[in-house]
Tab-separated table of C-alpha atoms in Angstrom:
chain	number	residue	atom	x	y	z
C	1	MET	CA	-0.115	-0.061	-0.129
C	2	PRO	CA	1.150	3.849	-0.766
C	3	LEU	CA	0.163	4.903	2.413
C	4	SER	CA	3.752	5.256	3.583
C	5	ARG	CA	4.124	7.700	0.905
C	6	LEU	CA	1.168	9.826	1.467
C	7	GLN	CA	2.057	9.975	5.102
C	8	LYS	CA	4.717	12.136	4.201
C	9	PHE	CA	2.496	14.764	1.945
C	10	ASP	CA	0.210	17.345	2.520
C	11	GLN	CA	-2.984	18.394	0.325
C	12	ASP	CA	-1.314	21.403	-0.428
C	13	ARG	CA	1.555	19.645	-2.757
C	14	PHE	CA	-1.391	17.223	-3.608
C	15	VAL	CA	-3.838	20.258	-4.647
C	16	ASN	CA	-0.472	21.655	-6.990
C	17	ASN	CA	0.527	18.680	-8.313
C	18	PRO	CA	-2.652	16.029	-8.464
C	19	ASP	CA	-1.372	14.024	-11.822
C	20	GLN	CA	1.193	12.635	-9.911
C	21	TRP	CA	-0.576	11.420	-6.777
C	22	LEU	CA	-4.198	11.060	-8.062
C	23	PRO	CA	-4.090	7.834	-9.227
C	24	ILE	CA	-2.236	6.188	-6.093
C	25	LEU	CA	-4.598	7.512	-3.894
C	26	ARG	CA	-7.582	7.043	-5.851
C	27	ALA	CA	-6.454	3.040	-5.852
C	28	PHE	CA	-5.314	3.411	-2.140
C	29	CYS	CA	-9.010	4.726	-1.093
C	30	LYS	CA	-10.745	2.017	-2.884
C	31	VAL	CA	-8.913	-0.790	-1.868
C	32	PHE	CA	-8.400	0.459	1.955
C	33	TYR	CA	-12.168	1.039	2.134
C	34	LYS	CA	-12.905	-2.470	1.191
C	35	LYS	CA	-10.040	-3.977	4.097
C	36	LEU	CA	-11.898	-1.433	6.435
C	37	MET	CA	-15.140	-3.677	5.894
C	38	ILE	CA	-13.687	-6.789	6.394
C	39	THR	CA	-11.632	-5.682	9.328
C	40	ASP	CA	-13.562	-5.791	12.895
C	41	ASP	CA	-12.610	-3.258	15.461
C	42	GLU	CA	-10.310	-5.681	17.585
C	43	GLU	CA	-8.113	-6.342	14.209
C	44	PHE	CA	-8.104	-2.454	13.122
C	45	ALA	CA	-6.950	-1.428	16.414
C	46	GLY	CA	-4.146	-4.139	16.381
C	47	ASN	CA	-5.217	-6.464	19.699
C	48	LYS	CA	-2.615	-8.844	19.922
C	49	GLU	CA	-4.554	-11.134	22.299
C	50	ILE	CA	-6.312	-11.975	19.187
C	51	ILE	CA	-4.301	-11.197	16.209
C	52	ASP	CA	-1.420	-13.578	14.834
C	53	GLU	CA	1.829	-11.878	14.572
C	54	LYS	CA	2.337	-12.519	10.956
C	55	ASP	CA	-1.060	-10.587	10.302
C	56	LEU	CA	-0.193	-7.966	12.425
C	57	LYS	CA	3.004	-7.070	10.639
C	58	ASN	CA	0.547	-6.480	7.810
C	59	ASN	CA	-1.615	-3.985	9.684
C	60	ILE	CA	-1.180	-0.201	9.054
C	61	SER	CA	-0.404	1.286	12.799
C	62	LEU	CA	-2.891	3.500	14.578
C	63	SER	CA	-0.604	6.557	14.467
C	64	LYS	CA	0.088	6.050	10.492
C	65	ILE	CA	-3.886	5.604	10.084
C	66	THR	CA	-4.379	9.117	12.276
C	67	ARG	CA	-2.033	11.041	10.335
C	68	PHE	CA	-3.643	9.834	6.634
C	69	CYS	CA	-7.047	10.501	8.541
C	70	GLY	CA	-6.020	14.267	9.114
C	71	PHE	CA	-4.429	14.523	5.312
C	72	LEU	CA	-7.466	13.089	3.977
C	73	ASN	CA	-10.002	15.222	6.179
C	74	GLY	CA	-8.133	18.553	4.862
C	75	LEU	CA	-8.162	17.434	1.360
C	76	VAL	CA	-11.649	16.496	1.200
C	77	PHE	CA	-12.190	20.142	2.748
C	78	GLN	CA	-10.391	21.597	0.461
C	79	ILE	CA	-11.507	20.093	-2.643
C	80	ILE	CA	-15.028	21.288	-1.204
C	81	TRP	CA	-14.340	24.453	-0.077
C	82	GLU	CA	-12.032	25.470	-2.995
C	83	ARG	CA	-14.699	24.218	-5.501
C	84	ILE	CA	-11.180	22.413	-7.009
C	85	THR	CA	-12.633	20.451	-9.876
C	86	LYS	CA	-9.692	18.825	-11.242
C	87	LEU	CA	-10.095	16.514	-8.022
C	88	ASN	CA	-13.674	15.071	-8.614
C	89	PRO	CA	-12.335	12.146	-9.429
C	90	ILE	CA	-11.390	11.278	-5.703
C	91	LYS	CA	-13.737	12.902	-4.196
C	92	LYS	CA	-16.771	10.492	-3.674
C	93	SER	CA	-13.906	7.427	-2.658
C	94	ALA	CA	-12.276	9.961	-0.387
C	95	ILE	CA	-15.311	10.921	1.413
C	96	THR	CA	-16.502	7.081	1.875
C	97	VAL	CA	-13.495	6.018	3.404
C	98	LEU	CA	-13.455	9.156	6.040
C	99	LYS	CA	-16.856	8.411	6.667
C	100	GLU	CA	-15.605	5.116	7.828
C	101	LEU	CA	-12.850	6.040	9.580
C	102	TYR	CA	-14.321	8.842	11.378
C	103	ASN	CA	-16.952	6.169	12.736
C	104	ARG	CA	-14.192	3.641	13.690
C	105	ASP	CA	-12.775	7.155	16.090
C	106	GLY	CA	-16.033	7.165	17.441
C	107	ARG	CA	-15.879	3.586	18.621
C	108	LEU	CA	-12.114	3.510	19.189
C	109	LYS	CA	-10.747	7.300	20.006
C	110	PHE	CA	-7.578	6.497	18.368
C	111	THR	CA	-6.733	9.758	17.339
C	112	ASN	CA	-7.029	10.916	20.566
C	113	GLU	CA	-8.220	14.549	19.991
C	114	PRO	CA	-11.717	15.554	20.986
C	115	ASN	CA	-11.507	18.245	18.102
C	116	PHE	CA	-9.318	16.439	15.519
C	117	TRP	CA	-12.423	16.024	12.802
C	118	ASN	CA	-13.401	19.727	13.075
C	119	ILE	CA	-12.066	22.079	10.606
C	120	PRO	CA	-10.838	25.648	12.331
C	121	ILE	CA	-12.561	27.687	9.632
C	122	LEU	CA	-15.720	26.119	10.021
C	123	SER	CA	-15.771	27.241	13.495
C	124	ASP	CA	-18.022	30.463	11.957
C	125	ALA	CA	-20.376	28.114	9.669
C	126	PHE	CA	-23.348	29.341	11.885
C	127	TYR	CA	-22.343	33.020	10.959
C	128	ASP	CA	-21.586	31.746	7.079
C	129	ILE	CA	-24.968	30.328	7.051
C	130	GLN	CA	-27.126	33.844	7.847
C	131	THR	CA	-24.625	36.003	5.591
C	132	LYS	CA	-25.860	37.065	2.103
C	133	ASN	CA	-23.311	35.375	0.455
C	134	PRO	CA	-24.817	32.433	-1.681
C	135	LEU	CA	-22.018	30.794	-2.213
C	136	LYS	CA	-20.662	30.538	1.448
C	137	LYS	CA	-24.186	29.189	2.031
C	138	GLU	CA	-24.082	26.697	-0.498
C	139	LEU	CA	-20.523	25.514	0.639
C	140	VAL	CA	-21.434	24.937	4.591
C	141	GLN	CA	-24.705	23.290	3.529
C	142	GLU	CA	-22.831	20.802	1.045
C	143	ILE	CA	-20.380	19.953	3.833
C	144	LEU	CA	-23.392	19.306	6.573
C	145	ARG	CA	-24.600	16.929	3.751
C	146	LYS	CA	-21.699	15.199	2.946
C	147	VAL	CA	-19.009	15.454	5.813
C	148	PRO	CA	-20.559	16.934	9.048
C	149	HIS	CA	-18.159	16.084	11.231
C	150	MET	CA	-15.980	18.718	10.191
C	151	ILE	CA	-18.218	21.292	11.982
C	152	SER	CA	-18.522	20.621	15.543
C	153	PHE	CA	-21.512	19.310	17.159
C	154	GLU	CA	-22.209	22.606	19.120
C	155	ASN	CA	-22.457	24.635	15.795
C	156	ARG	CA	-24.570	21.965	13.945
C	157	LEU	CA	-26.758	22.165	16.983
C	158	LYS	CA	-27.127	26.060	15.869
C	159	LEU	CA	-27.313	25.380	12.550
C	160	PHE	CA	-30.394	23.072	13.255
C	161	GLN	CA	-32.156	25.473	15.136
C	162	HIS	CA	-31.598	28.072	12.991
C	163	PHE	CA	-32.623	26.048	10.156
C	164	ILE	CA	-35.764	25.018	11.940
C	165	GLU	CA	-36.467	29.014	12.724
C	166	VAL	CA	-36.158	29.625	8.789
C	167	ASP	CA	-38.580	26.736	8.034
C	168	LYS	CA	-41.086	28.101	10.711
C	169	SER	CA	-41.027	31.694	9.101
C	170	THR	CA	-42.111	30.369	5.585
C	171	GLN	CA	-45.061	27.871	7.114
C	172	ASP	CA	-48.088	29.608	7.495
C	173	ARG	CA	-48.130	27.616	11.360
C	174	PHE	CA	-50.830	30.106	12.746
C	175	PRO	CA	-54.228	29.988	10.569
C	176	GLN	CA	-55.834	32.981	11.839
C	177	PHE	CA	-58.365	34.772	9.676
C	178	SER	CA	-57.817	38.886	8.435
C	179	ASP	CA	-60.518	40.841	6.598
C	180	SER	CA	-57.979	41.042	4.170
C	181	GLU	CA	-58.668	37.269	3.123
C	182	SER	CA	-60.761	36.501	-0.308
C	183	GLU	CA	-63.837	33.971	1.111
C	184	ASN	CA	-61.944	31.392	-0.861
C	185	GLU	CA	-58.136	31.784	1.115
C	186	THR	CA	-60.290	31.622	4.045
C	187	ASP	CA	-61.633	28.106	2.943
C	188	LYS	CA	-58.631	26.505	2.012
C	189	LYS	CA	-57.581	26.849	5.718
C	190	ILE	CA	-60.948	24.888	6.997
C	191	VAL	CA	-61.426	21.161	6.897
C	192	ARG	CA	-64.708	20.053	7.229
C	193	ILE	CA	-64.857	16.610	8.943
C	194	ARG	CA	-68.194	14.226	9.335
C	195	ARG	CA	-68.376	12.648	12.895
C	196	ASN	CA	-69.299	9.498	11.858
C	197	PHE	CA	-66.515	9.869	8.752
C	198	VAL	CA	-63.342	10.910	10.713
C	199	LEU	CA	-61.146	8.353	8.905
C	200	GLU	CA	-62.544	8.741	5.449
C	201	ASP	CA	-62.568	12.648	4.930
C	202	GLY	CA	-59.388	12.920	7.479
C	203	TYR	CA	-57.613	10.374	4.552
C	204	GLU	CA	-58.932	12.614	1.607
C	205	TYR	CA	-57.745	15.611	2.974
C	206	LEU	CA	-54.379	14.921	3.941
C	207	ALA	CA	-53.804	12.464	1.164
C	208	LYS	CA	-54.130	15.884	-1.258
C	209	ARG	CA	-52.240	18.214	1.264
C	210	LYS	CA	-48.537	19.043	-0.248
C	211	ASN	CA	-47.628	20.956	2.806
C	212	MET	CA	-48.034	19.058	6.099
C	213	LYS	CA	-46.183	21.733	7.785
C	214	SER	CA	-48.744	24.729	7.838
C	215	LEU	CA	-51.643	24.357	10.526
C	216	PHE	CA	-55.494	24.241	9.358
C	217	GLN	CA	-58.465	24.548	11.200
C	218	ILE	CA	-61.269	21.919	12.180
C	219	LYS	CA	-64.847	22.179	11.445
C	220	PHE	CA	-66.804	18.909	12.471
C	221	ILE	CA	-70.395	18.239	10.751
C	222	SER	CA	-72.506	16.580	13.022
C	223	ASP	CA	-74.738	13.508	12.401
C	224	ILE	CA	-77.574	15.792	10.587
C	225	GLY	CA	-75.497	17.288	8.473
C	226	ILE	CA	-74.731	20.426	10.309
C	227	GLU	CA	-71.701	22.242	11.132
C	228	GLU	CA	-70.821	22.492	14.611
C	229	GLU	CA	-70.238	25.729	16.469
C	230	GLY	CA	-66.970	26.376	17.617
C	231	ILE	CA	-63.634	27.934	16.454
C	232	ASP	CA	-60.509	25.696	16.694
C	233	GLY	CA	-57.997	27.422	18.834
C	234	GLY	CA	-56.323	23.994	18.572
C	235	GLY	CA	-58.471	22.082	20.406
C	236	LEU	CA	-60.962	20.971	17.687
C	237	LEU	CA	-57.623	19.760	15.951
C	238	LYS	CA	-56.274	17.788	18.465
C	239	GLU	CA	-59.648	15.888	18.836
C	240	PHE	CA	-59.317	15.355	15.264
C	241	MET	CA	-56.108	13.785	15.456
C	242	ILE	CA	-56.791	11.842	18.032
C	243	GLN	CA	-59.838	10.421	16.593
C	244	LEU	CA	-58.034	9.884	13.197
C	245	SER	CA	-55.211	7.579	14.932
C	246	LYS	CA	-57.790	5.108	16.838
């Protein structure tokens, strides 16, 4: 395996001279991932009690793997953050290996550093996502989707809460009626449910809804077909959901 050569290498030199190193790293990532898939944690950690001495010699030491993790983590970040398209051929396989190594570290703690996987520049990710710069938003969102471990848990929590607030602000979560609304707009917020056909009417309405996040108000129709009195302030909706789930 070419790890002995890669461990002395840094991502800047790789980016500047990809033609020489890209085929090696790409092949290594694919082979190493296959090896990880058939290697349990004890064998990965080099437990001498269960591994033959001969097999142990063929094992890659945890110190070398840790250095490789740092290299690969930084390289993947650079490919995404700087949009280095010439390195796209390695991007997918590198991310696949990186995720598996991160999961192993979560169990074995072989890097011995709590912030080993976090990228310092992403400590401002929460502020970047709120900026008016669409490129920064897009880059942070791509990192969250593909390699979220690069952002600290505290920042990911802030981002998660921010996304929830943004989503709430775009939803009609409090369907009060105003004088400016037309009769048709007001009627869309009301769901009429016959008491004897809660399941049928509820299913028919919910199946048609495209946006399940915006709230609506319930009007119950009595057994004799008359609309029951009352304004749904949340109680009728709760009653409807309970009856529907029975």
